[in-house]
mmCIF file of C-alpha atoms in Angstrom:
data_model
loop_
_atom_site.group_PDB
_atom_site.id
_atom_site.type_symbol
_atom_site.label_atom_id
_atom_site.label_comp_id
_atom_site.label_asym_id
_atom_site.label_seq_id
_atom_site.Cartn_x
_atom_site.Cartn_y
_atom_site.Cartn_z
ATOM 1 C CA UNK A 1 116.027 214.235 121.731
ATOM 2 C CA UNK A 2 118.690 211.717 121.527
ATOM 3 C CA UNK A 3 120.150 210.636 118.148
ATOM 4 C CA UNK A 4 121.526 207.243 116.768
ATOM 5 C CA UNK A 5 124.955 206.655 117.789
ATOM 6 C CA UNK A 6 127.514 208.172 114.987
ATOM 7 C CA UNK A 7 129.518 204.491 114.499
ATOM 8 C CA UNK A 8 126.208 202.660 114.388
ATOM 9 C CA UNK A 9 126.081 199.638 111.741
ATOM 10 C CA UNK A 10 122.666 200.089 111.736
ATOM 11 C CA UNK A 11 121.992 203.467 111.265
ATOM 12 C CA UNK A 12 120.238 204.574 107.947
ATOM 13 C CA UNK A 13 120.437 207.713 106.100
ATOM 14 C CA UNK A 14 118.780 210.530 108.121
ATOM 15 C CA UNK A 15 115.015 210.990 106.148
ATOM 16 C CA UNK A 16 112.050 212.369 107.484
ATOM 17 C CA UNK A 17 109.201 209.895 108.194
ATOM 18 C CA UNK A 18 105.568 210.979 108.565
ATOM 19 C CA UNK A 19 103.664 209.551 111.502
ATOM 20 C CA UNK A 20 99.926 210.065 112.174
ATOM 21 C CA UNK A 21 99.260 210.733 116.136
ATOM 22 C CA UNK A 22 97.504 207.669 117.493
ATOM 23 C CA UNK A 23 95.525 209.669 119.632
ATOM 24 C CA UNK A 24 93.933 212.546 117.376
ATOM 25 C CA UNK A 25 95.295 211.138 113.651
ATOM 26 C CA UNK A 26 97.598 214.207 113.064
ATOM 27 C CA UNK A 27 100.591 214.181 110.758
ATOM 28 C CA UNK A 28 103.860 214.075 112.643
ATOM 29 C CA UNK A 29 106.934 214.674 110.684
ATOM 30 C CA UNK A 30 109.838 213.035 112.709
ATOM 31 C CA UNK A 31 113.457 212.437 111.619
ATOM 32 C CA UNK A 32 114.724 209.209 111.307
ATOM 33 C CA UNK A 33 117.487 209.761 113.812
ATOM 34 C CA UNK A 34 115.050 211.345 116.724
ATOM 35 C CA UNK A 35 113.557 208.731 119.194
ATOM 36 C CA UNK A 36 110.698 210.430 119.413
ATOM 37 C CA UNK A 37 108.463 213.614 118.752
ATOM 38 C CA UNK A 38 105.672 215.126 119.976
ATOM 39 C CA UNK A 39 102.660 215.905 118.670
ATOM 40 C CA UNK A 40 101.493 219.611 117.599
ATOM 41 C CA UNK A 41 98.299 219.163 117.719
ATOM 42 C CA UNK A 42 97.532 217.006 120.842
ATOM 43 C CA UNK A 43 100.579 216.868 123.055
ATOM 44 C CA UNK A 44 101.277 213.107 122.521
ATOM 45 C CA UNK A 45 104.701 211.618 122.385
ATOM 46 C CA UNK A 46 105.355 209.265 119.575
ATOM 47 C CA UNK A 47 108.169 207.337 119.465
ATOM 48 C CA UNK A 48 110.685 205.910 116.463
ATOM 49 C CA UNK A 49 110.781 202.618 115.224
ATOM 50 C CA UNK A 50 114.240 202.809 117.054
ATOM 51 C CA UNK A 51 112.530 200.907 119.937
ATOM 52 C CA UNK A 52 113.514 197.214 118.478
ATOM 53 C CA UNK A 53 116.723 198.418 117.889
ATOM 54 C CA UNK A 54 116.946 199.530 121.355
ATOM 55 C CA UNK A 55 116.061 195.998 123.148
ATOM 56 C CA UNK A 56 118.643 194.324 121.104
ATOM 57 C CA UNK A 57 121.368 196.056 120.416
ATOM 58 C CA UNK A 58 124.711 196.079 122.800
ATOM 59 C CA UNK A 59 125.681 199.662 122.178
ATOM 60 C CA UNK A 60 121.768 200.711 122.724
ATOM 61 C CA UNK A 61 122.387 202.916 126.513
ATOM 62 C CA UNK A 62 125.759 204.194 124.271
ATOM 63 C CA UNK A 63 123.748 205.167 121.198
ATOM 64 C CA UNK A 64 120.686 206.794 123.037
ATOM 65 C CA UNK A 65 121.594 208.039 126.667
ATOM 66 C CA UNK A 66 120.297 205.457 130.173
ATOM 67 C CA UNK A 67 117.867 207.877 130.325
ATOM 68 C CA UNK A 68 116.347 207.293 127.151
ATOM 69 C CA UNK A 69 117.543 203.805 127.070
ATOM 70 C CA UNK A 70 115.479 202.821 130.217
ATOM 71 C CA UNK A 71 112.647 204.872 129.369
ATOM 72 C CA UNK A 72 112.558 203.077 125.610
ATOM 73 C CA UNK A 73 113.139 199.580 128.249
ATOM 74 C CA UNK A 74 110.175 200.604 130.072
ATOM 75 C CA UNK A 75 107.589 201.165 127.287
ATOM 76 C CA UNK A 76 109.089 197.715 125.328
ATOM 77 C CA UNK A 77 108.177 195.528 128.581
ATOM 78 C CA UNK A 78 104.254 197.804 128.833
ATOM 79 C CA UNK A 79 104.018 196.431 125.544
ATOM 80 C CA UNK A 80 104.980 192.903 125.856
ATOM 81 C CA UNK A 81 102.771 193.121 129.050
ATOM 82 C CA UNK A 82 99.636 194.260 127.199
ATOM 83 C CA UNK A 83 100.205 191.730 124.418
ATOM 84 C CA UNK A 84 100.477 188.692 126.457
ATOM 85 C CA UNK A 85 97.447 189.929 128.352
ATOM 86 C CA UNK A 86 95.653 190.337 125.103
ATOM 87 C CA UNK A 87 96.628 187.224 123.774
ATOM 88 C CA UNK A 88 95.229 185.294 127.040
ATOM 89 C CA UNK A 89 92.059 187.326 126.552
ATOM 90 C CA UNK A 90 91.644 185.950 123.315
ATOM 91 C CA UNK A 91 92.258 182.650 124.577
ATOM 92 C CA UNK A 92 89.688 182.415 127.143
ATOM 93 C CA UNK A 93 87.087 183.945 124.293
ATOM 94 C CA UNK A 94 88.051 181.156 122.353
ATOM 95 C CA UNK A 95 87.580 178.612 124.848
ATOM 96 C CA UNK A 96 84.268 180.428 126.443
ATOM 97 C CA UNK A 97 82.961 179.740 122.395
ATOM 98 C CA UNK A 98 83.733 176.382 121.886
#
């Protein structure tokens, strides 16, 4: 797992956060510094609200490896894919209603 880059500006205290698993609503205890953990229960990976942080920030490949980094890339632009298609199906509801 990588960790937050030692001289980032950013970086919080290390805590644990508790997560529940998306897919079968089991606790997951990750660290603050991890980019992500895996479930015990189920097998799926969650990952750490280090994501934003990761599309914005210049030192982000430094701070969490290019392997990580373009993983963490690849996941950000499923998302922004699956919200614009969302949105657009909630705009042609809208329309087919009216």
């Amino acid at each position: 797992m990588a960790m937050i880059m030692e001289g980032c500006q950013g970086k919080p205290q290390t805590e644990i956060l508790e997560k529940t698993c998306p897919q079968c609503g089991h606790p997951i205890e990750i660290f603050s510094i991890d980019t992500q953990m895996t479930c015990e229960n189920c097998g799926f990976v969650i990952y750490n609200d280090m994501l934003n942080c990761v599309q914005w920030c210049k030192y982000a490949k430094k701070c969490v490896g290019d392997e990580m980094y373009d993983h963490m890339m690849q996941i950000a632009e499923r998302e922004k894919q699956k919200r614009a298609e969302e949105k657009a199906r909630k705009q042609a509801e809208q329309e087919m209603v009216q």
